[in-house]
Tab-separated table of C-alpha atoms in Angstrom:
chain	number	residue	atom	x	y	z
N	28	MET	CA	3.259	11.096	7.343
N	29	ALA	CA	6.953	11.336	8.692
N	30	LEU	CA	7.348	9.840	12.320
N	31	PRO	CA	10.086	10.170	14.681
N	32	LEU	CA	12.354	7.093	14.715
N	33	VAL	CA	14.279	8.030	17.722
N	34	GLN	CA	11.174	7.687	20.037
N	35	GLN	CA	11.938	4.285	22.064
N	36	HIS	CA	8.189	3.895	23.459
N	37	PRO	CA	5.910	5.912	21.538
N	38	THR	CA	2.195	5.836	22.182
N	39	LEU	CA	-0.064	3.912	19.870
N	40	ALA	CA	-3.326	5.239	18.638
N	41	TRP	CA	-5.127	2.174	19.798
N	42	GLY	CA	-4.205	2.902	23.328
N	43	GLY	CA	-1.357	2.185	25.975
N	44	ASP	CA	2.344	2.283	25.506
N	45	MET	CA	4.240	0.989	22.777
N	46	PRO	CA	5.287	-2.559	23.740
N	47	SER	CA	8.924	-3.016	23.966
N	48	THR	CA	9.469	-6.390	22.591
N	49	ARG	CA	9.483	-7.800	18.905
N	50	ASP	CA	6.752	-10.247	19.779
N	51	ASP	CA	4.415	-7.675	21.355
N	52	ILE	CA	5.031	-5.167	18.615
N	53	LEU	CA	4.221	-7.810	15.867
N	54	ALA	CA	1.033	-8.904	17.824
N	55	GLY	CA	-0.236	-5.413	17.685
N	56	TYR	CA	0.692	-5.152	14.071
N	57	LEU	CA	-0.861	-8.560	12.932
N	58	HIS	CA	-4.034	-7.552	14.924
N	59	LEU	CA	-4.359	-4.423	12.744
N	60	ARG	CA	-3.284	-6.367	9.598
N	61	GLU	CA	-6.337	-8.622	9.933
N	62	ILE	CA	-8.792	-5.671	10.428
N	63	SER	CA	-7.431	-4.176	7.197
N	64	LYS	CA	-7.831	-7.344	5.541
N	65	ARG	CA	-11.443	-7.694	6.806
N	66	LEU	CA	-12.210	-4.013	5.474
N	67	HIS	CA	-10.571	-4.562	2.035
N	68	GLU	CA	-13.203	-7.588	1.856
N	69	GLU	CA	-16.158	-5.457	2.770
N	70	VAL	CA	-14.821	-2.585	0.406
N	71	LEU	CA	-14.654	-4.997	-2.501
N	72	LYS	CA	-18.095	-6.181	-2.019
N	73	SER	CA	-19.409	-2.723	-3.237
N	74	ILE	CA	-17.275	-2.371	-6.441
N	75	SER	CA	-18.861	-3.881	-9.504
N	76	GLY	CA	-17.176	-6.301	-11.976
N	77	ASP	CA	-17.293	-3.877	-14.727
N	78	THR	CA	-14.971	-1.407	-12.655
N	79	LEU	CA	-12.610	-4.145	-11.815
N	80	LEU	CA	-12.447	-5.221	-15.463
N	81	LYS	CA	-11.734	-1.761	-16.442
N	82	HIS	CA	-8.662	-1.479	-14.007
N	83	ALA	CA	-7.754	-4.861	-15.171
N	84	ARG	CA	-7.742	-3.828	-18.956
N	85	ARG	CA	-5.751	-0.419	-18.022
N	86	LEU	CA	-2.893	-2.966	-16.480
N	87	GLY	CA	-2.937	-5.266	-19.298
N	88	LEU	CA	-4.580	-8.023	-17.317
N	89	ALA	CA	-7.749	-8.222	-19.491
N	90	GLN	CA	-9.075	-8.058	-22.923
N	91	GLY	CA	-12.715	-7.110	-23.421
N	92	LYS	CA	-14.418	-8.984	-20.535
N	93	THR	CA	-11.816	-11.810	-20.187
N	94	LEU	CA	-9.001	-11.652	-17.616
N	95	ILE	CA	-5.495	-12.624	-18.543
N	96	LEU	CA	-3.724	-13.545	-15.770
N	97	ASP	CA	-0.400	-15.527	-15.315
N	98	ASP	CA	-0.813	-15.359	-11.548
N	99	THR	CA	-3.934	-14.952	-9.585
N	100	ASP	CA	-2.210	-12.753	-7.169
N	101	GLU	CA	-2.026	-10.240	-9.801
N	102	MET	CA	-5.586	-9.243	-9.332
N	103	TYR	CA	-4.666	-7.661	-5.908
N	104	TYR	CA	-2.927	-5.052	-8.055
N	105	VAL	CA	-6.499	-4.468	-9.572
N	106	TYR	CA	-8.190	-4.555	-6.224
N	107	ASP	CA	-5.691	-1.731	-4.973
N	108	LEU	CA	-6.543	0.670	-7.821
N	109	ALA	CA	-10.202	-0.103	-7.544
N	110	ILE	CA	-10.244	0.645	-3.823
N	111	TYR	CA	-7.899	3.259	-3.529
N	112	THR	CA	-8.243	5.244	-6.718
N	113	ALA	CA	-10.872	7.405	-8.724
N	114	PRO	CA	-11.128	10.191	-11.397
N	115	ALA	CA	-11.187	13.536	-10.048
N	116	ASP	CA	-14.934	13.729	-10.604
N	117	ARG	CA	-15.554	10.338	-8.744
N	118	SER	CA	-15.220	9.297	-5.256
N	119	ARG	CA	-12.903	6.608	-4.163
N	120	ALA	CA	-14.666	3.132	-2.982
N	121	ILE	CA	-12.845	3.415	0.330
N	122	ASP	CA	-14.368	6.797	1.121
N	123	ARG	CA	-17.873	5.395	-0.013
N	124	TYR	CA	-17.539	2.796	2.308
N	125	ALA	CA	-16.381	4.839	5.105
N	126	LYS	CA	-19.605	7.034	4.979
N	127	SER	CA	-21.739	3.844	5.814
N	128	ALA	CA	-19.134	2.016	7.974
N	129	LYS	CA	-20.584	2.366	11.742
N	130	PHE	CA	-17.429	1.844	14.194
N	131	GLU	CA	-16.962	3.156	17.634
N	132	PRO	CA	-14.958	6.372	17.087
N	133	GLN	CA	-11.901	5.015	19.341
N	134	SER	CA	-12.043	1.383	18.037
N	135	ASP	CA	-9.121	-0.206	16.092
N	136	GLU	CA	-11.562	-0.603	13.277
N	137	GLN	CA	-11.844	2.967	12.820
N	138	LEU	CA	-8.187	3.665	13.408
N	139	MET	CA	-7.562	1.203	10.619
N	140	LEU	CA	-10.257	2.898	8.254
N	141	ASP	CA	-8.845	6.280	8.741
N	142	ALA	CA	-5.263	5.005	8.110
N	143	MET	CA	-6.745	3.553	4.848
N	144	ARG	CA	-8.363	6.525	3.704
N	145	THR	CA	-5.181	8.585	4.156
N	146	SER	CA	-2.780	6.210	2.752
N	147	GLN	CA	0.098	7.276	0.495
N	148	PHE	CA	1.625	5.430	-2.552
N	149	ALA	CA	5.477	5.572	-1.991
N	150	ILE	CA	8.692	4.482	-3.071
N	151	LEU	CA	10.881	3.223	-0.367
N	152	LEU	CA	14.599	2.943	-0.152
N	153	ILE	CA	15.342	0.448	2.520
N	154	GLU	CA	17.904	1.856	4.844
N	155	GLN	CA	18.363	-0.600	7.849
N	156	ARG	CA	16.686	-2.861	10.232
N	157	HIS	CA	14.668	-1.207	12.870
N	158	ASP	CA	16.153	-2.041	16.371
N	159	ALA	CA	12.937	-3.643	17.472
N	160	VAL	CA	11.309	-5.090	14.516
N	161	GLY	CA	10.727	-4.032	11.009
N	162	LEU	CA	12.764	-1.793	8.690
N	163	ILE	CA	13.602	2.070	8.596
N	164	ALA	CA	13.133	3.438	4.928
N	165	THR	CA	13.238	6.706	3.143
N	166	ASP	CA	10.177	7.684	1.346
N	167	ILE	CA	12.123	9.018	-1.806
N	168	LEU	CA	9.165	10.665	-3.274
N	169	ARG	CA	8.609	12.769	0.029
N	170	ASN	CA	12.272	12.546	1.344
N	171	SER	CA	10.591	11.431	4.882
N	172	LYS	CA	11.606	8.432	7.118
N	173	VAL	CA	9.328	5.562	7.656
N	174	TRP	CA	9.268	2.774	10.142
N	175	LEU	CA	7.934	-0.103	8.115
N	176	LEU	CA	6.404	-3.140	9.701
N	177	ASP	CA	6.071	-6.075	7.143
N	178	VAL	CA	7.169	-9.383	7.942
N	179	GLY	CA	7.721	-10.697	4.515
N	180	LEU	CA	9.652	-7.376	3.426
N	181	GLU	CA	11.800	-7.618	6.632
N	182	SER	CA	12.943	-11.162	5.813
N	183	SER	CA	13.383	-10.586	1.955
N	184	MET	CA	14.762	-7.282	1.357
N	185	ASP	CA	18.316	-6.312	2.005
N	186	ASP	CA	19.502	-2.747	2.809
N	187	GLY	CA	19.750	-0.357	-0.328
N	188	GLU	CA	16.788	-2.069	-2.218
N	189	LEU	CA	13.780	-0.167	-3.532
N	190	ILE	CA	10.095	-1.178	-3.378
N	191	ALA	CA	7.006	0.664	-4.493
N	192	THR	CA	3.886	0.197	-2.225
N	193	ARG	CA	0.925	1.663	-0.666
N	194	LEU	CA	1.322	2.705	2.818
N	195	PHE	CA	-1.151	3.112	5.822
N	196	THR	CA	0.045	4.787	9.059
N	197	PRO	CA	-2.198	3.744	11.902
N	198	GLY	CA	0.156	4.958	14.767
N	199	PRO	CA	4.223	5.226	14.890
N	200	PHE	CA	4.994	2.698	12.235
N	201	SER	CA	3.587	2.230	8.662
N	202	MET	CA	2.304	-1.060	7.092
N	203	THR	CA	1.478	-1.826	3.215
N	204	ALA	CA	-1.796	-2.007	1.789
N	205	GLY	CA	-0.870	-5.383	0.564
N	206	VAL	CA	0.633	-5.113	-2.758
N	207	ASN	CA	4.346	-4.337	-3.593
N	208	VAL	CA	6.641	-3.683	-6.592
N	209	PRO	CA	10.365	-4.322	-6.409
N	210	PHE	CA	11.724	-1.001	-7.908
N	211	GLU	CA	14.420	-0.217	-10.073
N	212	ILE	CA	15.398	3.142	-11.267
N	213	GLU	CA	15.311	2.046	-14.852
N	214	MET	CA	11.554	1.574	-14.328
N	215	LEU	CA	11.339	5.487	-14.321
N	216	GLU	CA	11.401	5.918	-18.052
N	217	PRO	CA	8.478	3.470	-18.950
N	218	ILE	CA	6.528	4.850	-15.955
N	219	CYS	CA	6.984	8.661	-17.349
N	220	THR	CA	5.702	7.461	-20.835
N	221	LEU	CA	2.457	6.509	-19.349
N	222	LEU	CA	1.921	9.736	-17.492
N	223	PRO	CA	0.396	13.039	-18.932
N	224	GLN	CA	3.194	15.104	-20.149
N	225	ARG	CA	2.010	18.087	-17.882
N	226	MET	CA	2.821	16.014	-14.972
N	227	GLY	CA	6.468	16.147	-15.678
N	228	ASN	CA	7.030	19.640	-14.120
N	229	SER	CA	5.237	18.579	-10.900
N	230	LYS	CA	7.054	18.128	-7.658
N	231	LEU	CA	7.623	14.114	-7.064
N	232	SER	CA	5.389	14.342	-3.897
N	233	ARG	CA	2.627	15.812	-6.167
N	234	ILE	CA	3.039	13.044	-8.696
N	235	ALA	CA	2.731	10.286	-6.087
N	236	GLU	CA	-0.555	11.711	-5.170
N	237	ASP	CA	-1.995	11.201	-8.602
N	238	ARG	CA	-3.966	7.995	-8.976
N	239	ARG	CA	-2.123	7.554	-12.580
N	240	PHE	CA	1.251	7.057	-11.037
N	241	ALA	CA	0.514	3.894	-8.858
N	242	GLU	CA	-1.247	2.391	-12.272
N	243	ALA	CA	1.584	3.112	-14.127
N	244	VAL	CA	4.182	1.601	-11.606
N	245	TYR	CA	1.879	-1.492	-11.176
N	246	LYS	CA	1.567	-1.588	-15.053
N	247	VAL	CA	5.421	-1.517	-15.675
N	248	GLY	CA	5.911	-3.787	-12.764
N	249	LEU	CA	3.549	-6.667	-14.285
N	250	ALA	CA	4.990	-6.168	-17.577
N	251	ASP	CA	8.390	-6.731	-16.225
N	252	GLY	CA	7.294	-10.238	-14.548
N	253	VAL	CA	6.979	-8.612	-10.810
N	254	MET	CA	5.181	-11.861	-9.768
N	255	ASP	CA	8.340	-13.879	-10.574
N	256	ARG	CA	10.200	-11.830	-7.897
N	257	LEU	CA	7.604	-11.517	-5.239
N	258	ALA	CA	7.098	-13.836	-2.220
N	259	TYR	CA	4.308	-12.860	0.144
N	260	LEU	CA	5.404	-14.246	3.570
N	261	ASP	CA	3.087	-11.584	5.844
N	262	LEU	CA	-0.080	-13.561	6.013
N	263	PRO	CA	-1.007	-16.420	3.868
N	264	ASP	CA	-4.680	-15.430	3.513
N	265	ARG	CA	-4.110	-11.655	3.041
N	266	ALA	CA	-6.530	-9.473	1.321
């Protein structure tokens, strides 16, 4: 969802005016990040080991029932697919969890859960630093602007760089679901070979919504040694 970046004091969905200082905005962001971590942990409790292994095998991180990990953080790509994707004839784990969750309609927990359910997989071109905090990026698959809050990415990414990630948009800013892939245009060819041929004529925005696109990006990124190029600086105990 594109949001107006020129708005200086937008209203946040969790109430009140948007804080004007970096520290206040970060405090709101970190509050929502903690909620998203707890929700991720709850959703994962409902996902079977067999389902996780299936996703791990598709990413090249398992053989049979044995995980093959160079870095334990590689499992976060498995968790992402298990939570947010499903075949057309199956429901997603995040949606099944939402049916049983009992949060107050106006609570921050419900706000975050709704944002997680409507998340979008995106490839972002970092344009510049936001005046207050975070980054201004362009979602090149949808040609829309994004105000991205992520402590680690803000400190580690340069203008002009690309990153693939899943986005939550709980208010005027977006935040990542927790896993990122530094992206290069050269990755498109091997990614396309992993996708059904019939997707080749689809619009980029439609391709991005297909569950297999994120899987292909993660698989190519992992094969290319993505963990060697990542340093998660957001929160040390992220989910």
